[in-house]
Every structure is written in C-alpha cells, then in structure tokens.
Amino acid sequence: VLAAQEARRGAGDAAIAAAEASLEALQDECGALEAAQDEAAERLSAASHEYAAAEAQLATLAQIQAAAEDNAPLRDWLERNDLQALPRLWQQVRIEPGWEVAVESVLRERLHALDVADPARLDAVAADVPPVKAGVLSHGATRDAPPLAGYEALAAKVHAATPGLGGALSDWLAQAYVCEGAPRAAERERLPAGALLVNRQGHQFTRHTVAFHAPDRAHAGLLARQAEIEALQGKVGELAQLLADARESA
C-alpha cells in the first residue's frame, strides 16, 4: 500500500512538473505573441502615417498642377471648340532629370498647348482665335534637329508619351542644344545662325545674345512637379499594399 501511495505521489509530482512546464511554455508563447502583436501594431501605425503623408503630398501637388490650367478667360473658347478635356503637352512629356528648367525656358507657354492630334482639327481650331494666348498642336513625324558638333540636342532630353508629339517638339526645339554653365563669347560666335544653347538653369545663348531665365508663375515647375506626382503615385500604390499587409498581421 505504501509503495502504491509513493508511486501515485511520484506520478502526481511528475504531472505537476509537466503542467508547470507547459504553463511556462504557454506564458513564453503568450509573451512572444504579445510582442509580435505590438510590433505589428507599430508597423500598422507607421504604414498608416506614411501612407497618409504621401496621399496628402500627392493631393497638394495635383491641386497645384490643376491650378496651372485654370485660365478663366480661355474657358469659353475651350468649351466652344470642345477642347476642355484634351491633354496638354506638359502632361505627355517626361524630361531627363536636371533638364526640366531648360525645357521650360525654351517651350514656355507652349507647354500648355492642347493636343488635338488630328491636323484637320488643328485647322478648324485655328480659324477661331482665342481671347488670350494659347497653343494647339497636331500629331506629326519627328524630324531630327541638324547635328551640331560638340552639343546634344535639347530634344534628346524630352521623351514623349506618344510618337505623334514628335512633330511639334521638332518644330519648337529644332535648333536648341544643351550646354553646361555659360559658354564664352568665342564659343558662341562659332554657332550657326538660329542655333540656341540652353543650360540647366534655363539661360539661353546665341551667337550674339544672352537671355537670362527667371521662373514664370504660369508654368514654373510644371515638369518637375509632374515627375514628382508620378513617382508619388507609384509610392502611394506600394504603401497601400504595405498598409494592407500590416492590417492583416495586426
């Protein structure tokens, strides 16, 4: 009987020890789960804040871009010619980083030109002169600028969303070339008549002239902002996925 009691006591002690070990393991697991939950909550909070900040920045930039096309005197003319929904040139070109100001300096108000695509429609629109400065373009084939030894064409820094825009860009950038800094008079004098050098700051140089660039409120920063908007749109999409993943694991 005593031996049986001892055996039962031993079995009980073993069961208690096993239960205590199991409890300790469960406590450790619970602690790990709580830590993981806290970490997931932190990731969710960080992702939410980053997503909200990116969305707010994107909305602000989009609002600034939209304001650049808010031209009250032109509205009636646009509606009369059914042009209000057409894309502008600046919305359809991408500029190599660092050369946005140079392109803005040369194209200026032409950045806002409306893309009517069809040459016949361009003729019809041209018959109705708008009340303020405006531009319209149709599609056509690219014509490469004549090569100028030692210089790269500004057109090479401009990448159009559709090939048809190449015609208008060829017309407007025909003899524009890029340069670094300010070319000396001896260098400028070797330029052919009609050739134009433009640097990253937007200053323009010809054989006998220098035109210093200053931002114009109507189109300053359009191209750089558009590139930033597109980068932010990609970032917002990535953050939205990260946010969804963080919510699932929280």
Short mmCIF file of C-alpha atoms in Angstrom, two decimals:
data_model
loop_
_atom_site.label_atom_id
_atom_site.label_comp_id
_atom_site.label_asym_id
_atom_site.label_seq_id
_atom_site.Cartn_x
_atom_site.Cartn_y
_atom_site.Cartn_z
CA VAL A 1 0.00 0.00 0.00
CA LEU A 2 2.81 2.36 0.92
CA ALA A 3 4.57 1.59 -2.31
CA ALA A 4 1.40 2.28 -4.24
CA GLN A 5 0.98 5.63 -2.47
CA GLU A 6 4.58 6.53 -3.22
CA ALA A 7 4.02 5.63 -6.84
CA ARG A 8 0.90 7.76 -7.03
CA ARG A 9 2.71 10.63 -5.31
CA GLY A 10 5.54 10.36 -7.82
CA ALA A 11 3.13 10.33 -10.71
CA GLY A 12 1.36 13.36 -9.28
CA ASP A 13 4.63 15.22 -8.83
CA ALA A 14 5.54 14.39 -12.43
CA ALA A 15 2.16 15.60 -13.65
CA ILE A 16 2.53 18.82 -11.67
CA ALA A 17 6.01 19.37 -13.08
CA ALA A 18 4.74 18.72 -16.60
CA ALA A 19 1.83 21.10 -16.07
CA GLU A 20 4.18 23.77 -14.68
CA ALA A 21 6.50 23.32 -17.68
CA SER A 22 3.53 23.51 -20.04
CA LEU A 23 2.27 26.64 -18.27
CA GLU A 24 5.71 28.23 -18.51
CA ALA A 25 5.88 27.39 -22.23
CA LEU A 26 2.41 28.86 -22.77
CA GLN A 27 3.41 32.00 -20.87
CA ASP A 28 6.52 32.34 -23.05
CA GLU A 29 4.41 31.79 -26.16
CA CYS A 30 1.87 34.34 -24.97
CA GLY A 31 4.66 36.85 -24.34
CA ALA A 32 6.05 36.25 -27.81
CA LEU A 33 2.58 36.68 -29.33
CA GLU A 34 2.06 39.92 -27.40
CA ALA A 35 5.45 41.19 -28.59
CA ALA A 36 4.61 40.24 -32.17
CA GLN A 37 1.23 41.94 -31.85
CA ASP A 38 2.87 45.11 -30.50
CA GLU A 39 5.38 45.03 -33.36
CA ALA A 40 2.57 44.55 -35.90
CA ALA A 41 0.65 47.45 -34.36
CA GLU A 42 3.74 49.65 -34.65
CA ARG A 43 4.17 48.66 -38.30
CA LEU A 44 0.50 49.41 -38.95
CA SER A 45 0.78 52.82 -37.29
CA ALA A 46 3.95 53.69 -39.23
CA ALA A 47 2.44 52.49 -42.51
CA SER A 48 -0.75 54.47 -41.88
CA HIS A 49 1.16 57.68 -41.18
CA GLU A 50 3.44 57.26 -44.20
CA TYR A 51 0.50 56.47 -46.48
CA ALA A 52 -1.49 59.47 -45.23
CA ALA A 53 1.50 61.79 -45.68
CA ALA A 54 2.17 60.56 -49.21
CA GLU A 55 -1.52 60.89 -50.16
CA ALA A 56 -1.64 64.43 -48.76
CA GLN A 57 1.50 65.42 -50.65
CA LEU A 58 0.12 63.91 -53.84
CA ALA A 59 -3.18 65.76 -53.45
CA THR A 60 -1.36 69.06 -52.89
CA LEU A 61 0.81 68.64 -55.99
CA ALA A 62 -2.18 67.60 -58.09
CA GLN A 63 -4.05 70.70 -56.92
CA ILE A 64 -1.12 72.94 -57.91
CA GLN A 65 -0.95 71.30 -61.34
CA ALA A 66 -4.68 71.75 -61.85
CA ALA A 67 -4.42 75.42 -60.87
CA ALA A 68 -1.81 75.89 -63.60
CA GLU A 69 -4.52 75.19 -66.19
CA ASP A 70 -7.22 77.32 -64.54
CA ASN A 71 -7.50 80.05 -67.18
CA ALA A 72 -10.84 81.79 -66.81
CA PRO A 73 -10.62 83.96 -69.98
CA LEU A 74 -9.95 80.82 -72.02
CA ARG A 75 -12.81 78.67 -70.70
CA ASP A 76 -15.49 79.82 -73.14
CA TRP A 77 -13.17 79.32 -76.11
CA LEU A 78 -12.22 75.83 -74.89
CA GLU A 79 -15.85 74.84 -74.43
CA ARG A 80 -16.88 76.34 -77.76
CA ASN A 81 -14.27 74.23 -79.54
CA ASP A 82 -14.79 71.17 -77.31
CA LEU A 83 -11.16 71.33 -76.15
CA GLN A 84 -11.52 71.40 -72.38
CA ALA A 85 -10.83 67.68 -71.91
CA LEU A 86 -7.79 67.47 -74.19
CA PRO A 87 -4.38 66.74 -72.65
CA ARG A 88 -1.73 69.43 -72.51
CA LEU A 89 1.78 68.95 -73.82
CA TRP A 90 3.32 69.05 -70.32
CA GLN A 91 1.15 66.11 -69.30
CA GLN A 92 2.56 63.96 -72.09
CA VAL A 93 6.31 64.54 -71.92
CA ARG A 94 8.92 63.29 -69.50
CA ILE A 95 12.19 65.16 -69.11
CA GLU A 96 15.55 63.75 -68.13
CA PRO A 97 16.20 64.77 -64.50
CA GLY A 98 18.06 68.04 -64.21
CA TRP A 99 16.86 69.46 -67.54
CA GLU A 100 13.27 70.37 -66.63
CA VAL A 101 14.07 74.09 -66.24
CA ALA A 102 15.90 74.18 -69.58
CA VAL A 103 12.88 72.70 -71.36
CA GLU A 104 10.50 75.07 -69.57
CA SER A 105 12.73 78.00 -70.55
CA VAL A 106 12.57 77.13 -74.26
CA LEU A 107 8.97 75.93 -74.54
CA ARG A 108 7.43 78.35 -72.02
CA GLU A 109 3.68 78.76 -72.80
CA ARG A 110 3.90 76.02 -75.42
CA LEU A 111 3.95 73.56 -72.52
CA HIS A 112 0.22 74.26 -72.20
CA ALA A 113 -0.51 73.52 -75.87
CA LEU A 114 -3.60 71.37 -76.38
CA ASP A 115 -3.14 68.08 -78.20
CA VAL A 116 -5.88 67.89 -80.85
CA ALA A 117 -3.99 65.05 -82.62
CA ASP A 118 -5.79 65.46 -85.99
CA PRO A 119 -4.19 68.07 -88.33
CA ALA A 120 -7.61 68.78 -89.87
CA ARG A 121 -8.97 69.67 -86.45
CA LEU A 122 -6.00 71.94 -85.90
CA ASP A 123 -7.06 73.92 -88.99
CA ALA A 124 -10.62 74.22 -87.67
CA VAL A 125 -9.46 75.43 -84.25
CA ALA A 126 -7.03 77.91 -85.81
CA ALA A 127 -9.98 79.62 -87.52
CA ASP A 128 -11.38 80.64 -84.12
CA VAL A 129 -8.77 82.89 -82.48
CA PRO A 130 -8.86 82.65 -78.65
CA PRO A 131 -9.13 85.78 -76.46
CA VAL A 132 -5.77 85.16 -74.76
CA LYS A 133 -2.50 83.44 -75.57
CA ALA A 134 -2.98 79.72 -76.26
CA GLY A 135 -1.43 76.93 -78.29
CA VAL A 136 -2.72 73.87 -80.14
CA LEU A 137 -0.74 71.02 -81.68
CA SER A 138 -1.46 68.13 -84.01
CA HIS A 139 0.44 64.89 -84.46
CA GLY A 140 3.25 64.50 -86.94
CA ALA A 141 6.53 62.69 -87.55
CA THR A 142 9.68 63.61 -85.68
CA ARG A 143 12.32 65.46 -87.65
CA ASP A 144 15.74 65.31 -86.08
CA ALA A 145 17.50 68.59 -85.44
CA PRO A 146 20.60 69.19 -87.55
CA PRO A 147 23.62 67.89 -85.66
CA LEU A 148 25.87 70.48 -84.06
CA ALA A 149 29.37 69.22 -83.31
CA GLY A 150 30.10 69.12 -79.60
CA TYR A 151 26.50 69.63 -78.46
CA GLU A 152 23.50 67.45 -77.68
CA ALA A 153 20.05 68.45 -78.93
CA LEU A 154 17.65 69.58 -76.22
CA ALA A 155 15.04 67.36 -77.89
CA ALA A 156 17.10 64.34 -76.76
CA LYS A 157 16.23 65.25 -73.16
CA VAL A 158 12.49 65.17 -73.91
CA HIS A 159 10.61 61.85 -74.09
CA ALA A 160 7.07 61.99 -75.48
CA ALA A 161 4.32 59.64 -74.33
CA THR A 162 3.18 59.16 -77.94
CA PRO A 163 5.30 59.30 -81.12
CA GLY A 164 2.88 61.76 -82.72
CA LEU A 165 4.07 64.54 -80.42
CA GLY A 166 7.48 64.37 -82.05
CA GLY A 167 6.39 66.64 -84.89
CA ALA A 168 5.51 69.58 -82.65
CA LEU A 169 8.58 69.05 -80.48
CA SER A 170 10.75 69.03 -83.61
CA ASP A 171 9.24 72.35 -84.67
CA TRP A 172 9.74 74.00 -81.31
CA LEU A 173 13.15 72.56 -80.39
CA ALA A 174 14.63 72.47 -83.89
CA GLN A 175 17.93 74.25 -83.18
CA ALA A 176 18.05 74.14 -79.38
CA TYR A 177 21.07 72.41 -77.82
CA VAL A 178 22.16 71.87 -74.24
CA CYS A 179 25.28 73.22 -72.60
CA GLU A 180 26.81 73.33 -69.12
CA GLY A 181 27.48 76.67 -67.48
CA ALA A 182 27.85 79.79 -69.61
CA PRO A 183 29.66 79.44 -72.94
CA ARG A 184 32.23 82.12 -73.66
CA ALA A 185 31.78 84.64 -76.46
CA ALA A 186 34.36 82.89 -78.66
CA GLU A 187 32.38 79.64 -78.34
CA ARG A 188 29.06 81.35 -79.07
CA GLU A 189 30.41 83.07 -82.17
CA ARG A 190 31.01 79.67 -83.76
CA LEU A 191 27.32 78.82 -83.55
CA PRO A 192 25.32 78.84 -86.79
CA ALA A 193 22.57 81.42 -87.22
CA GLY A 194 19.42 80.33 -85.41
CA ALA A 195 21.19 77.93 -83.05
CA LEU A 196 20.39 78.24 -79.36
CA LEU A 197 22.27 76.89 -76.35
CA VAL A 198 20.42 76.43 -73.05
CA ASN A 199 21.89 75.34 -69.73
CA ARG A 200 20.35 73.60 -66.72
CA GLN A 201 19.35 76.95 -65.21
CA GLY A 202 17.38 77.84 -68.34
CA HIS A 203 19.69 80.63 -69.51
CA GLN A 204 19.84 80.83 -73.31
CA PHE A 205 22.78 81.74 -75.51
CA THR A 206 23.02 82.52 -79.22
CA ARG A 207 25.84 83.91 -81.33
CA HIS A 208 25.29 87.46 -80.13
CA THR A 209 22.78 87.28 -77.28
CA VAL A 210 22.26 86.02 -73.74
CA ALA A 211 18.74 85.64 -72.30
CA PHE A 212 18.66 85.02 -68.55
CA HIS A 213 15.87 82.77 -67.37
CA ALA A 214 13.54 83.53 -64.47
CA PRO A 215 10.60 81.33 -63.38
CA ASP A 216 7.23 82.23 -64.83
CA ARG A 217 4.34 81.59 -62.45
CA ALA A 218 2.21 80.16 -65.27
CA HIS A 219 4.46 77.20 -65.92
CA ALA A 220 7.41 77.22 -63.48
CA GLY A 221 7.96 73.76 -62.03
CA LEU A 222 5.29 72.06 -64.18
CA LEU A 223 7.60 69.37 -65.50
CA ALA A 224 9.42 68.67 -62.23
CA ARG A 225 6.11 68.51 -60.34
CA GLN A 226 4.66 66.12 -62.90
CA ALA A 227 7.64 63.79 -62.45
CA GLU A 228 7.22 64.03 -58.67
CA ILE A 229 3.48 63.29 -58.98
CA GLU A 230 4.14 60.15 -60.98
CA ALA A 231 6.80 58.99 -58.52
CA LEU A 232 4.39 59.64 -55.64
CA GLN A 233 1.60 57.74 -57.39
CA GLY A 234 3.86 54.70 -57.54
CA LYS A 235 4.87 55.17 -53.91
CA VAL A 236 1.25 55.51 -52.76
CA GLY A 237 0.42 52.24 -54.52
CA GLU A 238 3.29 50.47 -52.77
CA LEU A 239 2.34 51.97 -49.41
CA ALA A 240 -1.27 50.91 -49.88
CA GLN A 241 -0.10 47.30 -50.25
CA LEU A 242 2.17 47.61 -47.21
CA LEU A 243 -0.73 49.06 -45.23
CA ALA A 244 -2.99 46.17 -46.25
CA ASP A 245 -0.32 43.65 -45.22
CA ALA A 246 0.18 45.44 -41.90
CA ARG A 247 -3.57 45.35 -41.20
CA GLU A 248 -3.69 41.64 -41.86
CA SER A 249 -0.84 40.94 -39.44
CA ALA A 250 -2.03 43.36 -36.74
#
